[in-house]
Structures are given as C-alpha cells and as structure tokens.
Amino acid sequence: MEQPLPANGSCNLSSINLSEYVENPFTRSAFFNFGKLYNDIPIIVRAMDDVLEENISNHPLNEQREMAKKYRNIGIGIMGLTDMLVKLNMSYSSGISIVKEIISVLFANSLISSAKLGKERGNFPGYSSNVWKSNIIKTSINEDTLNKLIKNGHLRNCSLLSIAPTGSIATMLNVSTGVEPFFMLSYDRKTVSLNKDKETHYHIDIDCLKQYKEITGSNDIPSTFTNSVSQNINYKDRIKMQAILQNYVDTAISSTINLPKTTTSEDIRNIYIEAWKNGLKGITVYVEGSRDPILSKDGENKNNNSQCFNCITPISRKTLGTTIGSTFCKKCACGTMYITCNNN
C-alpha cells in the first residue's frame, strides 16, 4: 500500500521517469542531470495541484470532496529507477547512494515548491504550524531554509511524495516499475483489459537493453543488467533500498519482493523481521507460483495449475464464538490505529 489514507481521504498520484534524466547513458561519462530535476520539480508540484483541483468534483461523496479540499494531498512518485541505474553503469544494489541523493532532492524541493505555491494560492485549509515539526521535514531541510519556511508559514499540500506500483504507466513506457528492479530482461505479460476482456499474453523485451545494444554496438549483456533482475538481488538489498527511500517519502511506498518457488516460511519470516529492523512501514512478498501471475518467465505454461496453495477461508463473526487476544494502540500518520490479534 503506497498511500495510507484517513476516512474519505484521497490522493492524486504522478510518477517521474528517472531514466530520462541520465545523460550519455551506458558510457563512462554518464551522469544524472540534477539540474533538470531541480527545474522540473516546481512544474510537477503545480501540475499536481491543478490535477487535484480539477478532480475534486469527480469524487462521488461530499465527504471525499471536503477531505480533498481540506488537505490537498498529492503523491509524486518515481518509476524507471532500475533503468536509470543501469544507464549509469550501476546495478540495483550498488546504486543505493545516488537514489538517496535523488529522493532527498525530490522531497526537499517539492516541499519548497509547495510552500511557494501556498503563498500564491493559499495554504491547505487544514494547515497547522505543527506540520514543520515533522521528523521527515526536519531531517530533509537545512536549518536556515526550515526557519524561513516556518516564518513564512505557507504550505499548499499536506503530503507530497508517494511511490506507487506504476504497473500500467511504466509498462506503457517499457521502464521498470516504481522502486522495483527488473522482473526479467525478457518476459510474458498477461492482460484481460486490452483485448475485450479476453485473456491475452504479450512478449516483452525490456527497452533499456535494446538501447544499450544500440548505443554500445554490443550484444553482450553486462552484469549491471543481470544483477538488477529481481531473482538475483538479495532481499536485504531490496529492504535497504526501500529504507533509504522511506526516509524522504512522507506517505508510503509500494514494493514487492519476488521470490522463487523454493522459498520457505522461514525465509518469509526473515524478510519481515529484516523489514521491521529497518523500520519499514510495510513490505510485500510474492512467491512464484502462489497465484496465477500477471508476469511470467519466457515459455512458462500459461495454464499450469499443478501447484496449489491453501488459503484462509473467511469465517463469520457470528459463528466464530469466543476468541482470546490483545488489542494494541499505536500512533500513526493518520491518527490512532488499533491492532487486534486474536487466537482461536
């Protein structure tokens, strides 16, 4: 879940294609164009505020419209992260430091842009000076800039960054989705919405590899590509990447760790414990074969249902009887959250 929302809350999402900011890709002089990103951020924040305003009347419930007006949440995210890294001659695991620099620039400048927009268009109605006490703001903005922002007292949007899965739009552009590594360098994709509800499979070769071959004239696949495929990345590196991003994302991040069929329950436990140790808000795992996949390896049997998994069958509260458990009260970004764990 990339966007935890209060009751009747909403958020308009957008995603920046990071791969388009790499100059001289796949060469020794490749670099990320931070100047271009700096220039684009104010445009993106203004555009998202416009989208939010345009979309308010489209909410079906008055309560939703009022919440959108009151907090003016926007969710600027990213996609093409892995394409960007391989264009910079880095693998997914070796690119964590530059990703940290990029996401910190994105959050800090989105905040400054929203503050300027607040002065021009007015603050979000639910604005309070307490917003500047947020840890993510205090750790992302230098003290002088923060003091100026507090003194001016303007902010147009309650939240700014949110990293969505971007499955559809990233696929349209043939770039890696959200914060994910490459699923495969070549794979099949299933859809039922592009062919009159008829299940259709498409073969996809990632465009980034095509670009590499065209630019370098080589048909060899470098290790930066193969080491950026999900099955070749240690889950701890996936968690490290998400942890770095989370430090500068004021809502949440959608991220799925793809695992082989040989994964055990102990492996799953270790992943969630490691995510907890790194302070992640959430993490998702997908074990190959645990459900009918949207993405699959080349040549896999599309209708192979030989491997079945048990599932939890819903039980009515009326027939459940007495249960024993505990309820925990936790503070979260949306207020107070109650978590109840029962045993039966």
Coordinates of C-alpha atoms in Angstrom, one line a residue:
M1 CA 0.0 0.0 0.0
E2 CA 1.7 3.2 -1.2
Q3 CA -0.9 5.6 0.3
P4 CA -2.4 5.2 3.8
L5 CA -5.4 7.4 4.0
P6 CA -7.8 8.6 6.6
A7 CA -11.6 8.1 6.3
N8 CA -12.8 9.6 3.0
G9 CA -9.2 10.6 2.1
S10 CA -7.8 10.6 -1.5
C11 CA -4.6 11.3 -3.2
N12 CA -3.8 12.1 -6.8
L13 CA -0.6 10.3 -8.0
S14 CA 2.0 11.0 -10.6
S15 CA 5.4 9.4 -11.3
I16 CA 8.7 10.8 -12.6
N17 CA 10.6 8.6 -15.1
L18 CA 14.0 8.8 -13.6
S19 CA 15.7 7.1 -16.6
E20 CA 15.0 10.2 -18.7
Y21 CA 17.4 12.2 -16.5
V22 CA 20.5 10.2 -17.5
E23 CA 22.9 12.0 -19.9
N24 CA 25.3 10.0 -22.0
P25 CA 23.8 6.6 -20.9
F26 CA 26.0 3.5 -20.9
T27 CA 29.2 5.5 -21.3
R28 CA 32.0 6.4 -19.0
S29 CA 30.7 10.0 -18.9
A30 CA 27.1 9.0 -18.0
F31 CA 25.6 11.2 -15.2
F32 CA 22.3 12.1 -13.6
N33 CA 21.1 15.6 -14.6
F34 CA 20.2 17.0 -11.2
G35 CA 19.8 20.5 -12.8
K36 CA 17.0 19.2 -15.0
L37 CA 15.3 17.6 -12.0
Y38 CA 15.5 20.8 -10.0
N39 CA 13.8 22.7 -12.8
D40 CA 11.1 20.1 -13.2
I41 CA 10.0 19.8 -9.6
P42 CA 8.1 23.1 -9.3
I43 CA 6.3 22.4 -12.5
I44 CA 5.3 18.9 -11.3
V45 CA 4.1 20.2 -7.9
R46 CA 2.0 23.0 -9.6
A47 CA 0.6 20.5 -12.2
M48 CA -0.4 18.0 -9.4
D49 CA -2.1 20.8 -7.5
D50 CA -4.0 21.6 -10.7
V51 CA -5.0 18.0 -11.2
L52 CA -6.2 17.8 -7.6
E53 CA -8.4 20.9 -8.1
E54 CA -9.8 19.6 -11.3
N55 CA -10.6 16.2 -9.8
I56 CA -12.4 17.4 -6.6
S57 CA -15.8 17.5 -8.3
N58 CA -15.3 13.9 -9.6
H59 CA -15.4 12.4 -6.1
P60 CA -18.8 10.6 -5.6
L61 CA -19.2 11.6 -1.9
N62 CA -19.3 15.0 -0.4
E63 CA -17.1 13.8 2.5
Q64 CA -14.4 12.9 0.0
R65 CA -14.6 16.2 -1.7
E66 CA -14.3 18.0 1.6
M67 CA -11.3 16.0 2.6
A68 CA -9.6 16.6 -0.7
K69 CA -10.2 20.4 -0.3
K70 CA -9.0 20.4 3.4
Y71 CA -5.7 18.6 3.0
R72 CA -4.9 18.8 -0.7
N73 CA -2.7 15.6 -0.7
I74 CA -0.6 15.0 -3.7
G75 CA 1.6 11.9 -4.4
I76 CA 4.6 12.5 -6.6
G77 CA 6.5 9.2 -7.1
I78 CA 9.1 7.6 -9.4
M79 CA 9.5 4.9 -12.0
G80 CA 12.3 3.8 -14.2
L81 CA 14.6 3.6 -11.2
T82 CA 16.4 0.5 -12.3
D83 CA 16.7 1.7 -15.9
M84 CA 18.3 4.9 -14.6
L85 CA 20.9 2.9 -12.6
V86 CA 22.0 0.6 -15.4
K87 CA 22.2 3.6 -17.7
L88 CA 24.6 5.0 -15.1
N89 CA 26.6 1.7 -15.2
M90 CA 25.3 0.6 -11.8
S91 CA 23.4 -2.4 -10.6
Y92 CA 20.3 -2.2 -8.3
S93 CA 22.3 -3.0 -5.2
S94 CA 25.2 -0.6 -5.9
G95 CA 23.0 2.4 -6.7
I96 CA 21.5 3.0 -3.2
S97 CA 23.7 6.1 -2.5
I98 CA 22.6 8.0 -5.7
V99 CA 19.0 7.0 -5.1
K100 CA 19.3 8.6 -1.7
E101 CA 20.5 11.8 -3.2
I102 CA 17.8 11.9 -5.8
I103 CA 14.9 11.2 -3.4
S104 CA 16.2 13.7 -0.9
V105 CA 16.3 16.4 -3.6
L106 CA 12.8 15.4 -4.8
F107 CA 11.3 15.7 -1.3
A108 CA 13.1 18.9 -0.2
N109 CA 12.3 20.8 -3.4
S110 CA 8.7 19.5 -3.6
L111 CA 8.3 20.9 -0.1
I112 CA 9.8 24.3 -1.0
S113 CA 7.7 24.4 -4.2
S114 CA 4.5 23.6 -2.3
A115 CA 5.4 26.4 0.2
K116 CA 5.8 28.9 -2.6
L117 CA 2.6 27.7 -4.1
G118 CA 0.9 28.1 -0.7
K119 CA 1.9 31.8 -0.7
E120 CA 0.5 32.2 -4.2
R121 CA -2.7 30.2 -3.9
G122 CA -3.2 29.8 -0.2
N123 CA -2.4 27.1 2.4
F124 CA -4.4 23.9 2.5
P125 CA -7.3 24.6 4.9
G126 CA -6.2 22.1 7.4
Y127 CA -2.8 23.7 7.8
S128 CA -1.1 24.0 11.2
S129 CA 2.3 25.2 12.1
N130 CA 2.8 21.8 13.7
V131 CA 3.5 20.4 10.3
W132 CA 7.0 21.8 10.5
K133 CA 7.7 19.6 13.5
S134 CA 7.6 16.5 11.3
N135 CA 10.8 14.5 11.5
I136 CA 10.9 13.9 7.8
I137 CA 10.9 17.7 7.2
K138 CA 13.5 18.4 9.9
T139 CA 15.9 15.8 8.6
S140 CA 15.4 16.8 4.9
I141 CA 15.7 20.6 5.0
N142 CA 18.7 22.5 6.3
E143 CA 18.1 24.7 9.4
D144 CA 18.2 28.1 7.7
T145 CA 15.7 27.0 5.0
L146 CA 13.5 25.4 7.5
N147 CA 13.4 28.5 9.7
K148 CA 12.4 30.6 6.7
L149 CA 9.6 28.2 5.8
I150 CA 8.3 28.3 9.4
K151 CA 8.5 32.1 9.4
N152 CA 6.6 32.4 6.1
G153 CA 4.0 29.9 7.2
H154 CA 2.9 28.7 3.8
L155 CA 2.2 25.2 2.5
R156 CA -0.2 24.2 -0.3
N157 CA -0.3 20.4 0.2
C158 CA -0.4 18.3 3.3
S159 CA 1.6 15.4 1.7
L160 CA 3.9 15.4 -1.3
L161 CA 5.6 12.1 -2.1
S162 CA 4.1 8.7 -2.6
I163 CA 5.7 5.8 -4.6
A164 CA 3.0 3.8 -6.3
P165 CA 3.5 0.5 -8.2
T166 CA 3.1 2.3 -11.6
G167 CA 2.4 -1.1 -13.2
S168 CA 0.3 0.3 -16.1
I169 CA 2.1 3.6 -16.9
A170 CA 5.6 2.1 -16.5
T171 CA 4.6 -0.8 -18.8
M172 CA 3.3 1.6 -21.4
L173 CA 6.8 3.3 -21.3
N174 CA 8.6 0.0 -21.1
V175 CA 10.6 1.0 -18.0
S176 CA 11.0 -0.6 -14.6
T177 CA 8.0 -0.1 -12.2
G178 CA 8.1 2.1 -9.1
V179 CA 11.1 1.2 -6.9
E180 CA 11.3 -2.3 -8.3
P181 CA 14.2 -4.0 -10.1
F182 CA 13.7 -5.6 -13.4
F183 CA 11.3 -8.6 -13.2
M184 CA 13.2 -10.3 -16.0
L185 CA 15.1 -8.9 -19.0
S186 CA 12.5 -10.8 -21.2
Y187 CA 9.1 -12.0 -20.1
D188 CA 5.5 -12.5 -20.9
R189 CA 2.7 -10.3 -19.6
K190 CA -0.9 -11.3 -19.2
T191 CA -3.8 -8.8 -19.7
V192 CA -7.6 -9.1 -19.9
S193 CA -8.4 -5.4 -20.4
L194 CA -6.7 -4.7 -23.7
N195 CA -8.5 -7.3 -25.8
K196 CA -12.2 -7.1 -25.0
D197 CA -11.8 -9.0 -21.7
K198 CA -10.1 -11.9 -23.4
E199 CA -7.0 -13.2 -21.7
T200 CA -4.1 -12.2 -23.9
H201 CA -0.3 -12.7 -23.4
Y202 CA 2.3 -10.3 -24.7
H203 CA 6.0 -11.0 -25.0
I204 CA 8.2 -8.1 -23.7
D205 CA 11.9 -7.4 -24.1
I206 CA 12.9 -4.5 -21.9
D207 CA 13.6 -1.4 -23.9
C208 CA 16.6 -0.4 -21.8
L209 CA 18.6 -3.4 -23.0
K210 CA 17.7 -2.6 -26.6
Q211 CA 19.0 1.0 -26.0
Y212 CA 22.2 -0.5 -24.6
K213 CA 22.9 -2.6 -27.6
E214 CA 22.1 0.3 -30.0
I215 CA 24.4 2.7 -28.1
T216 CA 27.3 0.4 -27.5
G217 CA 27.0 -1.9 -30.5
S218 CA 27.5 -4.9 -28.2
N219 CA 25.2 -7.9 -27.9
D220 CA 26.8 -9.0 -24.6
I221 CA 24.6 -8.4 -21.6
P222 CA 26.6 -6.6 -18.8
S223 CA 26.4 -7.7 -15.2
T224 CA 24.7 -4.4 -14.3
F225 CA 21.6 -5.8 -16.1
T226 CA 21.7 -9.3 -14.8
N227 CA 22.4 -8.2 -11.2
S228 CA 19.4 -5.9 -11.4
V229 CA 16.9 -8.7 -12.1
S230 CA 14.7 -9.4 -9.0
Q231 CA 15.7 -13.1 -8.6
N232 CA 19.4 -12.1 -8.5
I233 CA 19.0 -9.5 -5.7
N234 CA 19.4 -10.4 -2.1
Y235 CA 16.3 -9.5 -0.2
K236 CA 18.4 -7.4 2.3
D237 CA 19.3 -5.1 -0.6
R238 CA 15.7 -4.7 -1.5
I239 CA 14.9 -3.7 2.1
K240 CA 17.9 -1.3 2.2
M241 CA 16.7 0.4 -0.9
Q242 CA 13.2 0.8 0.4
A243 CA 14.5 2.0 3.8
I244 CA 16.6 4.8 2.2
L245 CA 13.6 5.9 0.1
Q246 CA 11.3 5.9 3.0
N247 CA 13.4 8.5 4.9
Y248 CA 12.2 11.0 2.3
V249 CA 8.7 9.8 1.4
D250 CA 6.1 11.4 3.6
T251 CA 3.4 8.8 2.9
A252 CA 4.4 5.3 1.9
I253 CA 6.0 3.0 -0.7
S254 CA 4.6 0.1 -2.7
S255 CA 7.3 -2.6 -3.0
T256 CA 7.1 -6.3 -3.7
I257 CA 10.0 -8.8 -3.3
N258 CA 9.7 -11.6 -5.9
L259 CA 10.8 -15.0 -4.5
P260 CA 11.3 -18.4 -6.1
K261 CA 9.1 -21.4 -5.6
T262 CA 11.7 -22.9 -3.2
T263 CA 11.0 -20.1 -0.7
T264 CA 10.2 -21.4 2.8
S265 CA 8.1 -20.0 5.6
E266 CA 11.3 -19.3 7.5
D267 CA 12.6 -17.2 4.5
I268 CA 9.4 -15.2 4.6
R269 CA 9.7 -14.7 8.4
N270 CA 13.3 -13.5 8.0
I271 CA 12.3 -11.0 5.3
Y272 CA 9.6 -9.5 7.5
I273 CA 11.9 -9.4 10.6
E274 CA 14.6 -7.6 8.5
A275 CA 12.0 -5.1 7.2
W276 CA 10.9 -4.5 10.8
K277 CA 14.5 -4.0 11.9
N278 CA 14.9 -1.4 9.2
G279 CA 11.8 0.5 10.2
L280 CA 9.8 -0.1 7.1
K281 CA 6.2 0.9 7.1
G282 CA 5.3 -2.2 5.0
I283 CA 6.7 -4.8 2.6
T284 CA 5.0 -7.3 0.3
V285 CA 6.4 -10.6 -0.9
Y286 CA 5.3 -12.7 -3.9
V287 CA 6.3 -16.4 -4.1
E288 CA 6.5 -17.7 -7.7
G289 CA 3.5 -19.9 -8.4
S290 CA 1.5 -18.9 -5.4
R291 CA -1.1 -17.3 -7.7
D292 CA -1.9 -17.0 -11.4
P293 CA 0.7 -14.5 -12.4
I294 CA 0.4 -11.3 -14.5
L295 CA 4.1 -11.5 -15.3
S296 CA 5.8 -14.8 -16.2
K297 CA 9.1 -16.1 -17.5
D298 CA 9.5 -16.9 -21.1
G299 CA 8.0 -20.2 -22.1
E300 CA 6.2 -20.9 -18.9
N301 CA 3.0 -22.9 -19.2
K302 CA 0.3 -20.2 -19.0
N303 CA -2.3 -22.6 -17.6
N304 CA -0.2 -24.7 -15.3
N305 CA -2.3 -25.0 -12.2
S306 CA -0.4 -28.1 -10.8
Q307 CA 0.9 -26.3 -7.8
C308 CA -1.9 -25.3 -5.4
F309 CA -1.7 -23.3 -2.1
N310 CA -4.1 -23.3 0.8
C311 CA -5.8 -20.1 1.5
I312 CA -7.6 -18.6 4.6
T313 CA -11.3 -19.1 4.4
P314 CA -13.4 -16.2 5.7
I315 CA -15.3 -17.0 8.9
S316 CA -18.4 -15.2 10.0
R317 CA -18.1 -13.4 13.4
K318 CA -21.4 -14.9 14.3
T319 CA -20.1 -18.5 14.1
L320 CA -16.6 -17.7 15.4
G321 CA -17.6 -17.8 19.1
T322 CA -15.3 -16.5 21.8
T323 CA -11.7 -15.6 21.0
I324 CA -8.8 -14.7 23.1
G325 CA -6.4 -11.9 22.0
S326 CA -5.0 -8.5 22.6
T327 CA -5.5 -5.0 21.2
F328 CA -2.7 -2.6 20.7
C329 CA -3.0 1.2 20.4
K330 CA -0.4 2.8 18.1
K331 CA 0.1 6.4 16.8
C332 CA 0.4 6.7 13.1
A333 CA 0.4 9.4 10.4
C334 CA -3.4 9.3 10.1
G335 CA -4.1 9.4 13.9
T336 CA -4.6 6.5 16.3
M337 CA -4.5 2.9 15.0
Y338 CA -5.9 -0.1 16.9
I339 CA -4.5 -3.5 16.1
T340 CA -6.3 -6.6 17.4
C341 CA -4.7 -10.0 17.3
N342 CA -6.9 -13.0 18.3
N343 CA -6.3 -16.7 18.6
N344 CA -9.0 -19.4 18.2

